[in-house]
Coordinates of C-alpha atoms in Angstrom, one line a residue:
M1 CA 0.1 0.2 -0.1
H2 CA 2.9 2.4 1.0
G3 CA 5.6 2.9 -1.6
K4 CA 8.6 4.7 -1.5
K5 CA 9.3 7.4 1.4
M6 CA 8.0 10.8 0.2
L7 CA 11.1 13.1 -0.8
V8 CA 8.9 15.8 1.9
T9 CA 11.4 18.7 3.7
T10 CA 10.5 19.8 7.1
D11 CA 10.9 23.2 8.9
L12 CA 14.0 21.9 11.2
P13 CA 16.6 24.7 11.0
V14 CA 19.9 23.7 8.9
S15 CA 22.8 23.0 11.4
A16 CA 25.7 21.6 9.2
A17 CA 27.6 23.5 6.5
N18 CA 26.6 21.2 4.2
E19 CA 23.0 22.2 4.1
D20 CA 23.8 25.5 3.0
F21 CA 22.1 26.1 0.0
F22 CA 21.8 29.6 -0.2
E23 CA 25.5 30.3 0.4
V24 CA 25.7 32.2 3.1
E25 CA 29.1 31.0 4.4
K26 CA 31.0 34.5 3.9
Y27 CA 28.2 36.1 6.6
I28 CA 28.5 33.0 8.8
S29 CA 32.3 33.3 8.4
G30 CA 32.6 37.1 8.9
L31 CA 29.9 37.1 11.9
G32 CA 31.8 34.2 13.8
S33 CA 35.1 35.8 13.4
F34 CA 33.7 39.1 14.5
I35 CA 32.0 37.4 17.8
C36 CA 35.4 35.7 18.4
E37 CA 37.8 39.2 18.4
C38 CA 35.3 41.9 19.1
E39 CA 35.7 43.5 22.6
T40 CA 32.9 41.9 25.6
P41 CA 29.8 42.4 26.9
M42 CA 28.4 42.7 23.2
T43 CA 25.0 42.1 22.2
I44 CA 24.7 41.2 18.5
A45 CA 21.1 41.2 16.7
I46 CA 19.7 39.0 14.1
Q47 CA 16.9 40.7 12.1
G48 CA 14.6 38.8 9.6
D49 CA 11.1 38.1 9.5
W50 CA 9.4 34.8 10.7
G51 CA 11.0 31.7 8.1
T52 CA 13.7 33.9 6.8
G53 CA 16.2 31.7 8.5
K54 CA 17.1 33.3 11.5
T55 CA 17.7 29.9 13.2
S56 CA 19.3 28.3 11.0
F57 CA 22.1 30.9 10.6
M58 CA 22.5 31.0 14.5
N59 CA 23.2 27.3 14.3
L60 CA 25.9 27.7 11.5
I61 CA 27.6 30.5 13.4
R62 CA 27.3 27.9 16.7
N63 CA 29.0 25.0 14.4
N64 CA 31.4 27.6 13.2
I65 CA 32.9 28.7 16.2
D66 CA 32.4 26.4 19.2
H67 CA 35.8 24.9 18.8
A68 CA 36.6 28.9 20.2
V69 CA 34.2 29.8 22.6
V70 CA 31.7 27.9 24.6
P71 CA 28.4 28.1 22.9
V72 CA 24.8 28.4 25.1
W73 CA 21.6 28.1 24.0
F74 CA 18.1 29.0 25.2
N75 CA 15.2 29.3 22.9
T76 CA 12.2 31.0 24.7
W77 CA 9.3 30.0 22.2
Q78 CA 9.8 27.0 23.6
F79 CA 9.5 27.6 27.3
S80 CA 6.2 30.5 26.1
Q81 CA 4.3 27.2 24.9
F82 CA 3.7 26.2 28.5
N83 CA 1.8 29.6 30.1
L84 CA 5.4 30.1 31.3
D85 CA 5.5 33.8 29.8
D86 CA 5.8 36.0 33.1
Q87 CA 8.8 33.4 34.3
L88 CA 10.5 33.9 31.2
P89 CA 13.4 36.1 32.1
I90 CA 13.8 34.2 35.4
L91 CA 13.8 30.0 33.4
L92 CA 16.6 32.1 31.1
L93 CA 18.8 32.8 34.0
T94 CA 18.2 29.7 35.3
A95 CA 18.7 28.0 32.5
L96 CA 22.1 29.7 31.7
S97 CA 23.2 29.2 35.0
K98 CA 22.3 25.4 34.7
K99 CA 24.4 25.4 31.6
L100 CA 27.7 27.4 32.9
D101 CA 29.9 26.3 35.3
A102 CA 28.2 27.9 38.8
G103 CA 30.6 26.4 41.4
Q104 CA 29.4 24.1 44.0
K105 CA 25.9 23.1 43.8
E106 CA 25.2 25.3 46.8
V107 CA 26.8 28.4 44.9
L108 CA 23.7 27.6 41.9
D109 CA 21.3 26.7 44.5
K110 CA 21.6 30.3 46.4
F111 CA 21.6 32.1 42.4
I112 CA 18.6 30.1 41.7
N113 CA 16.9 30.4 44.8
T114 CA 17.5 34.4 44.6
L115 CA 16.2 34.8 41.5
I116 CA 13.1 32.5 42.7
A117 CA 12.7 35.6 45.2
V118 CA 12.8 38.0 43.2
S119 CA 10.6 36.8 40.8
N120 CA 7.7 36.1 44.1
A121 CA 8.7 39.0 45.6
A122 CA 7.5 40.6 42.1
V123 CA 4.5 38.6 42.4
S124 CA 3.7 39.0 45.4
S125 CA 3.3 43.0 45.0
T126 CA 1.4 42.7 42.3
L127 CA -1.1 40.3 43.6
N128 CA -1.0 41.3 47.2
V129 CA -0.7 38.1 48.7
D130 CA 2.1 36.8 51.5
L131 CA 4.0 34.3 49.5
K132 CA 6.3 31.9 51.9
G133 CA 9.1 32.7 52.3
T134 CA 9.2 35.6 49.7
A135 CA 9.6 38.4 53.1
E136 CA 12.8 36.5 54.4
A137 CA 14.6 36.6 51.4
F138 CA 14.0 39.1 49.4
T139 CA 13.4 41.9 52.3
A140 CA 16.7 40.7 54.1
K141 CA 18.2 43.2 51.0
N142 CA 17.4 45.6 49.1
A143 CA 16.4 45.2 45.1
F144 CA 19.9 46.7 44.3
D145 CA 21.9 44.8 46.6
T146 CA 20.2 41.5 45.2
I147 CA 20.3 42.4 41.5
E148 CA 24.4 43.1 42.1
E149 CA 24.4 40.0 43.8
L150 CA 22.6 37.9 41.1
R151 CA 25.3 39.8 38.7
D152 CA 28.5 39.1 40.4
T153 CA 27.3 35.4 40.9
F154 CA 27.2 34.9 37.6
Q155 CA 30.2 37.1 36.8
Q156 CA 31.5 33.8 38.6
S157 CA 30.5 31.6 36.9
I158 CA 31.5 32.6 33.8
K159 CA 34.8 33.1 34.9
S160 CA 34.4 29.5 36.3
T161 CA 33.2 28.2 33.1
I162 CA 36.1 30.0 30.8
T163 CA 38.5 28.7 33.4
K164 CA 37.7 25.5 32.8
S165 CA 37.1 25.6 29.0
K166 CA 41.5 25.2 28.0
G167 CA 42.1 28.3 26.6
K168 CA 38.6 29.8 25.2
D169 CA 38.1 33.4 26.3
R170 CA 34.7 33.9 26.2
V171 CA 30.7 32.3 26.5
V172 CA 28.7 33.3 23.5
I173 CA 24.7 33.3 24.5
F174 CA 22.5 32.2 21.5
V175 CA 18.5 33.5 22.4
D176 CA 16.2 32.3 19.5
D177 CA 12.8 33.0 18.5
L178 CA 12.5 36.0 21.0
D179 CA 10.7 37.5 18.1
R180 CA 7.9 34.9 18.3
L181 CA 7.3 35.6 21.8
N182 CA 4.6 38.5 22.9
P183 CA 6.5 41.7 21.9
K184 CA 6.1 42.9 25.3
R185 CA 7.4 39.8 26.4
A186 CA 10.4 40.2 24.9
I187 CA 11.4 43.5 25.9
E188 CA 11.5 41.7 29.2
I189 CA 13.9 39.3 28.5
L190 CA 15.7 42.1 26.9
E191 CA 15.8 44.1 29.8
V192 CA 17.5 41.0 31.9
L193 CA 19.3 40.7 30.1
K194 CA 20.8 44.0 30.1
I195 CA 20.0 44.2 33.7
F196 CA 21.7 40.5 34.8
L197 CA 23.8 39.9 32.0
D198 CA 26.2 42.8 31.3
C199 CA 29.3 40.5 32.1
K200 CA 32.7 40.3 30.8
N201 CA 33.7 37.8 28.5
C202 CA 30.4 37.5 27.3
V203 CA 28.4 37.8 23.9
F204 CA 24.9 37.6 23.5
V205 CA 23.5 36.7 19.8
L206 CA 19.8 37.0 19.9
A207 CA 17.0 36.4 17.1
I208 CA 14.7 39.9 17.6
D209 CA 13.8 41.9 14.8
Y210 CA 13.5 45.8 15.6
D211 CA 10.1 46.1 14.7
V212 CA 9.0 44.1 17.4
V213 CA 11.2 46.2 20.0
C214 CA 9.4 49.1 18.8
K215 CA 6.3 47.4 19.7
G216 CA 7.1 46.3 22.7
V217 CA 8.1 49.0 24.0
G218 CA 4.9 50.7 23.1
M219 CA 3.0 47.5 24.7
K220 CA 5.3 47.6 27.9
Y221 CA 5.3 51.7 28.5
G222 CA 2.7 53.1 26.7
D223 CA 1.1 53.8 23.7
Q224 CA 2.7 57.4 24.1
M225 CA 6.4 56.0 23.3
S226 CA 7.1 57.5 20.2
E227 CA 9.2 55.0 17.4
D228 CA 12.5 57.4 18.5
K229 CA 12.2 56.0 21.8
G230 CA 12.1 52.4 20.5
K231 CA 14.8 52.4 18.7
S232 CA 16.5 54.1 21.5
F233 CA 15.7 51.2 23.8
F234 CA 16.9 49.1 20.7
D235 CA 20.2 50.8 20.4
K236 CA 21.1 50.9 24.3
I237 CA 20.3 47.2 24.2
I238 CA 21.9 46.2 20.6
Q239 CA 25.2 47.0 20.0
V240 CA 25.6 45.3 16.4
P241 CA 22.1 44.9 14.5
F242 CA 22.4 42.2 11.6
K243 CA 19.9 42.1 9.2
M244 CA 19.6 38.4 7.5
P245 CA 20.7 38.8 4.1
V246 CA 17.8 37.2 2.0
T247 CA 18.3 39.8 -1.0
Q248 CA 21.9 38.0 -1.5
Y249 CA 20.3 34.1 -0.8
K250 CA 21.1 32.3 -4.2
I251 CA 18.0 30.4 -4.4
Q252 CA 18.4 28.9 -7.9
K253 CA 20.6 26.2 -6.3
Y254 CA 17.9 25.9 -3.3
V255 CA 15.0 26.0 -5.6
D256 CA 16.9 23.8 -8.2
A257 CA 17.3 21.2 -5.5
Y258 CA 13.5 21.3 -4.4
L259 CA 12.4 21.4 -7.8
N260 CA 14.5 18.4 -8.5
K261 CA 12.8 16.3 -5.4
V262 CA 9.0 16.9 -6.8
G263 CA 10.5 15.7 -10.3
I264 CA 10.3 19.2 -12.0
H265 CA 13.1 19.3 -14.7
G266 CA 14.1 20.6 -18.1
G267 CA 12.9 23.8 -19.7
D268 CA 10.2 24.9 -16.9
V269 CA 12.7 25.0 -14.0
A270 CA 13.2 28.9 -15.1
L271 CA 9.3 29.4 -14.9
Y272 CA 9.1 27.7 -12.0
E273 CA 12.0 29.5 -10.5
S274 CA 10.0 33.3 -11.6
L275 CA 6.9 31.9 -9.8
I276 CA 8.7 31.5 -6.7
G277 CA 10.5 35.2 -7.1
K278 CA 7.4 36.5 -7.8
S279 CA 5.6 35.4 -4.6
I280 CA 7.3 34.2 -2.3
G281 CA 11.0 35.1 -3.0
C282 CA 13.5 34.6 -0.7
N283 CA 11.8 32.6 2.4
P284 CA 13.2 29.2 3.4
R285 CA 9.9 28.4 5.5
G286 CA 7.7 29.5 2.7
M287 CA 9.2 27.8 0.3
K288 CA 9.0 24.7 1.8
R289 CA 5.5 25.3 2.7
L290 CA 4.8 25.5 -0.8
F291 CA 6.7 22.3 -1.7
N292 CA 5.2 20.0 0.4
A293 CA 1.9 21.3 -0.5
Y294 CA 2.9 20.5 -4.2
L295 CA 3.8 17.0 -3.4
L296 CA 0.8 16.7 -1.2
L297 CA -2.0 17.4 -3.7
Q298 CA -0.1 15.7 -6.2
K299 CA 0.1 12.4 -4.3
V300 CA -3.7 13.1 -3.1
H301 CA -4.6 14.0 -7.0
A302 CA -2.5 11.8 -8.8
S303 CA -4.7 11.2 -11.3
D304 CA -6.3 14.6 -12.4
L305 CA -2.6 15.9 -12.5
S306 CA -1.3 14.4 -15.1
G307 CA 0.8 16.3 -17.8
E308 CA 3.0 19.1 -17.3
G309 CA 0.9 21.8 -17.9
M310 CA -1.7 20.6 -15.3
Q311 CA 1.4 20.4 -13.0
R312 CA 2.5 23.7 -14.0
A313 CA -0.8 25.2 -13.1
L314 CA -1.2 23.7 -9.7
F315 CA 2.5 25.1 -8.7
A316 CA 1.4 29.1 -10.0
F317 CA -1.7 28.9 -7.8
L318 CA 0.1 27.3 -4.7
C319 CA 2.4 30.2 -5.1
L320 CA -0.7 32.3 -5.2
Q321 CA -2.5 30.6 -1.9
M322 CA 0.6 31.2 -0.1
S323 CA 1.4 35.0 -1.1
Y324 CA -1.5 36.5 -2.3
E325 CA -4.2 34.8 -0.4
A326 CA -6.8 37.2 -0.3
V327 CA -6.7 37.6 -4.4
Y328 CA -6.6 33.5 -4.6
N329 CA -9.7 33.4 -2.4
L330 CA -11.4 35.9 -4.9
I331 CA -10.6 34.1 -7.9
S332 CA -11.5 31.0 -6.5
S333 CA -14.6 31.9 -5.2
S334 CA -15.5 34.0 -8.5
K335 CA -13.3 32.7 -11.5
D336 CA -16.8 33.1 -13.9
T337 CA -16.2 36.6 -13.0
Y338 CA -13.0 37.9 -11.8
F339 CA -10.7 34.9 -14.0
T340 CA -12.6 33.9 -17.2
K341 CA -10.6 32.2 -20.0
E342 CA -11.1 35.4 -21.6
I343 CA -9.0 37.5 -18.4
V344 CA -6.5 34.5 -18.4
E345 CA -6.0 35.1 -22.0
V346 CA -5.6 38.9 -21.9
I347 CA -3.3 38.5 -19.1
A348 CA -0.8 36.5 -20.8
R349 CA -1.0 38.9 -23.9
E350 CA -0.4 41.5 -21.2
A351 CA 2.5 39.4 -20.0
K352 CA 4.3 38.8 -23.1
L353 CA 3.9 42.8 -24.0
A354 CA 5.4 43.6 -20.7
K355 CA 8.5 41.3 -21.2
N356 CA 9.0 42.9 -24.9
S357 CA 9.0 46.7 -22.9
H358 CA 10.7 45.6 -20.2
G359 CA 7.9 46.9 -17.8
N360 CA 4.1 47.5 -17.0
I361 CA 1.6 48.0 -19.9
P362 CA -1.7 49.7 -19.2
I363 CA -4.6 47.4 -18.0
S364 CA -7.0 46.6 -20.5
S365 CA -11.0 46.9 -20.1
E366 CA -11.1 42.7 -20.0
S367 CA -9.2 42.8 -16.6
N368 CA -9.9 45.7 -15.5
D369 CA -12.5 44.8 -13.0
L370 CA -10.5 42.0 -11.9
Y371 CA -7.9 44.3 -11.1
E372 CA -10.3 46.8 -9.6
E373 CA -11.5 44.6 -6.6
I374 CA -7.6 43.5 -5.9
K375 CA -7.8 47.4 -5.3
A376 CA -10.4 47.3 -3.3
M377 CA -8.7 45.8 -0.9
Y378 CA -6.8 48.5 0.1
P379 CA -7.0 51.5 2.5
S380 CA -5.4 54.0 0.2
T381 CA -4.1 54.7 -3.5
A382 CA -0.5 54.3 -1.8
D383 CA -1.2 50.7 -0.5
E384 CA -2.9 49.8 -3.8
N385 CA -0.3 50.7 -6.0
E386 CA 2.0 48.8 -3.7
A387 CA -0.1 45.6 -3.9
L388 CA -0.3 46.1 -7.6
S389 CA 2.5 46.6 -8.7
K390 CA 3.7 43.4 -7.0
I391 CA 0.8 41.2 -8.0
Q392 CA 0.3 42.1 -11.3
P393 CA 4.1 40.9 -12.4
F394 CA 3.0 37.8 -10.5
L395 CA -0.5 37.3 -12.3
Y396 CA 1.7 37.8 -15.5
H397 CA 3.6 34.7 -14.7
L398 CA 0.3 32.9 -13.8
C399 CA -1.5 33.4 -16.8
D400 CA 1.6 32.5 -18.9
A401 CA 1.9 29.2 -16.9
I402 CA -1.5 28.3 -17.8
T403 CA -1.8 29.2 -21.6
D404 CA 0.0 27.4 -24.4
D405 CA 2.4 29.4 -26.4
N406 CA -0.2 31.6 -28.3
D407 CA -1.5 32.7 -25.0
T408 CA -4.6 30.7 -25.6
L409 CA -6.6 28.5 -23.7
S410 CA -9.5 25.6 -25.0
D411 CA -12.6 25.5 -23.2
E412 CA -11.4 22.1 -22.2
E413 CA -8.1 23.6 -21.1
Y414 CA -9.8 26.4 -18.9
Q415 CA -12.2 23.8 -17.1
K416 CA -8.9 22.2 -16.1
V417 CA -7.6 25.4 -14.6
C418 CA -10.6 25.8 -12.8
A419 CA -10.4 22.3 -11.5
I420 CA -7.2 22.8 -10.6
I421 CA -8.3 25.9 -8.2
S422 CA -10.8 23.8 -6.6
I423 CA -8.0 21.4 -5.9
S424 CA -5.6 23.9 -4.6
E425 CA -7.9 24.6 -2.1
T426 CA -7.4 22.1 -0.2
T427 CA -3.8 23.6 1.6
V428 CA -5.8 26.7 2.3
G429 CA -4.0 27.6 6.0
V430 CA -7.1 30.1 6.4
T431 CA -10.5 30.7 4.6
T432 CA -11.4 34.5 4.3
K433 CA -14.6 34.8 3.5
V434 CA -14.9 36.9 0.2
A435 CA -17.2 39.1 -0.6
A436 CA -20.0 38.7 -3.6
P437 CA -18.7 41.0 -6.3
M438 CA -20.0 44.3 -6.5
V439 CA -22.7 44.8 -8.8
G440 CA -24.8 47.5 -9.9
A441 CA -25.5 50.5 -7.1
K442 CA -23.0 48.0 -4.4
K443 CA -20.6 49.4 -7.2
V444 CA -21.0 52.3 -7.0
V445 CA -21.3 52.7 -3.2
Y446 CA -18.8 55.7 -2.5
V447 CA -20.2 57.7 -5.7
L448 CA -24.1 57.3 -3.7
N449 CA -22.5 58.5 -0.5
V450 CA -20.9 61.2 -1.9
I451 CA -23.7 62.6 -4.0
Q452 CA -25.7 62.1 -1.1
E453 CA -23.5 64.1 1.2
I454 CA -23.6 66.5 -1.5
Y455 CA -27.2 66.8 -1.7
Q456 CA -27.5 66.9 2.1
S457 CA -25.4 70.0 2.0
Y458 CA -27.4 71.3 -1.0
Q459 CA -31.0 71.1 1.3
E460 CA -29.3 72.9 3.9
N461 CA -27.8 76.0 1.8
G462 CA -30.8 76.8 -0.6
S463 CA -29.6 79.2 -2.5
H464 CA -25.9 79.5 -0.6
F465 CA -25.2 76.0 -2.1
K466 CA -21.7 75.7 -3.3
M467 CA -20.7 72.6 -4.6
N468 CA -17.0 72.7 -4.1
E469 CA -17.4 73.4 -0.4
A470 CA -20.0 70.9 -0.7
W471 CA -17.7 68.4 -2.5
T472 CA -15.1 68.7 0.4
K473 CA -17.4 68.5 3.0
A474 CA -18.7 65.4 1.8
L475 CA -15.4 63.7 1.2
A476 CA -13.9 64.4 4.5
T477 CA -17.1 63.1 6.4
I478 CA -17.1 59.9 4.5
A479 CA -13.5 59.7 5.1
S480 CA -13.9 60.0 8.5
R481 CA -16.3 57.5 8.8
E482 CA -14.9 54.8 6.9
S483 CA -11.2 55.7 8.7
V484 CA -9.6 56.6 5.7
T485 CA -8.4 60.2 3.6
S486 CA -10.5 62.5 1.2
S487 CA -8.1 61.7 -1.3
T488 CA -8.9 58.5 -0.8
I489 CA -12.9 58.6 -1.4
S490 CA -12.2 61.2 -4.4
D491 CA -9.7 58.8 -6.1
K492 CA -12.3 55.9 -5.7
C493 CA -15.0 57.8 -7.3
C494 CA -13.1 59.4 -9.8
R495 CA -11.4 56.1 -10.6
Q496 CA -14.5 54.2 -10.8
L497 CA -16.5 56.7 -12.8
K498 CA -13.2 57.4 -15.0
L499 CA -14.1 61.7 -14.0
S500 CA -12.2 64.4 -12.8
A501 CA -13.1 65.5 -9.1
T502 CA -14.7 68.4 -11.5
Q503 CA -16.6 66.6 -14.0
F504 CA -18.0 64.6 -11.0
Q505 CA -18.8 67.8 -9.6
A506 CA -20.7 68.8 -13.0
N507 CA -22.3 65.7 -13.2
T508 CA -23.8 65.8 -9.9
Q509 CA -24.8 69.5 -10.1
E510 CA -26.6 68.3 -13.3
L511 CA -28.4 65.6 -11.2
I512 CA -29.5 67.8 -8.5
D513 CA -30.9 70.2 -10.8
T514 CA -32.8 67.5 -13.4
Y515 CA -33.8 66.3 -10.0
T516 CA -34.8 69.6 -8.7
Q517 CA -37.0 70.6 -12.2
C518 CA -39.0 67.5 -13.1
G519 CA -39.7 65.8 -9.5
S520 CA -39.6 62.7 -10.5
I521 CA -36.6 59.9 -9.9
N522 CA -37.4 58.2 -13.2
S523 CA -35.6 61.8 -15.0
I524 CA -32.3 60.6 -13.5
K525 CA -32.2 58.4 -16.7
H526 CA -31.3 62.1 -18.5
C527 CA -28.8 63.0 -16.8
A528 CA -25.2 62.8 -17.5
L529 CA -24.2 61.0 -14.4
F530 CA -26.4 58.5 -14.8
S531 CA -25.1 57.8 -18.5
I532 CA -21.9 57.9 -17.8
I533 CA -22.5 54.9 -14.8
L534 CA -24.5 52.9 -16.9
E535 CA -21.7 53.3 -20.1
N536 CA -19.1 51.9 -17.4
N537 CA -20.9 49.4 -16.3
S538 CA -23.1 47.8 -18.7
K539 CA -21.9 44.8 -18.0
T540 CA -23.2 44.6 -14.5
L541 CA -25.5 47.2 -13.6
D542 CA -28.3 46.3 -12.4
E543 CA -31.0 49.3 -13.6
T544 CA -33.2 48.8 -10.7
K545 CA -31.4 48.8 -7.9
L546 CA -29.5 52.0 -8.9
L547 CA -32.7 53.7 -9.5
N548 CA -33.8 52.3 -5.4
A549 CA -30.3 53.4 -4.8
F550 CA -30.9 56.9 -6.1
Q551 CA -34.4 57.4 -5.3
G552 CA -33.1 56.7 -1.2
I553 CA -30.7 59.8 -1.8
F554 CA -33.7 62.0 -2.4
S555 CA -36.6 60.5 -0.4

């Protein structure tokens, strides 16, 4: 029943140099030399997003320098899984003391008991309870003396460890997964490191990200703490920030190795690499998830995935799913509206034109609705433009991957593409509910809201009504209600109707004048605004709904 073992890959971090697919050896060697030669104490931050390989990087550094230093490893996230967040600083110091040489057993016991006393005193003060032994253990000396005693005891442990290490002159303490903790807890760990572990002959290497530090400072000390304060905190704790060199990763070697594992060879390799590069990018964890999902679906749907075209399509939609899930959900739930055979062919042709012209080309009318829905997912024009600059090139590669050399699909091939999308839904991590396609009145909701606000100003001001003032007030009112900027509302309205702001105001004035003179909503059909809406949305406009919507404005 069971065949040969699947060549899936786990998410275990790299620990040996022969697993360095990204060819970061020069960074490992350089940072390792710095750690061995720098003055102490020293704190180094290994910064990077989740999945960029921080743990693997620190593993390789540890293996590179363990002949010259005493390495100690602590994984904060493992402890946090057992609801021990409040005790993490104590657990960290206790674990480190056990891994070091703390002299006689009574010295180690004294160190740990003092840590526990400090922790219990804090708990006792917070909860207003009297924990047994807390008063005797902690109030015998003031807090300053206790902290100094902890520091001295730990320094003695460091010194003793180095003395017994036969020629090694420093302890290197690796603290992993700090950025997986609640940011506030991560800050508390950093504070402990600064207070207790500011010891000679120590180098601390921390997996942490600058953004996590800034967020944690705000959570711990209040939102009034500015970003500059967060940066100051980071700079005081961290002497050397090191950002993961993801842009320098040699991902071709890594991708080729895994493509070979899953049976992809030959001329298609470049296309697969482009799909990854335009979606997941240089994130090792993301690539592992991608290849494992692909292998899983190959096993489950082997009979449905015969042929290179089907496998290529599956891979492309998995890239979309894992990098642009909202867009994937839109296409998956509304293929008949936003990913028709015609739209796929148009985008494939646009991809070829963009490649030949070395840049993006104007969006065609056929694919415009898809891109408009994608833009609607983002709160501001700047966000829209940034997202589209990433998503559009990927969609070029996706549609290129599922069409033939002539950028066409037969009806049968399109049905297979739809089947592939359904198959790929098996590996969706979180299903996001996608709103139904906006048609008729729903599609012009901002337009309707702006006109409603302008008409209200007209009723309130009568002969003193001024369109430009009413327009500005309408935008501000809706922007406040929607928690966006006035320019965002203006951009969405004007883009929806393909009008300038001046033209929008002129047509709205004509709409108001027509209604005022005729007193009948049916006469709206004769106004310029309605005709423009009808012209630009003729494929999806529900005329009755739109009339009802405008009736609501004037009623």
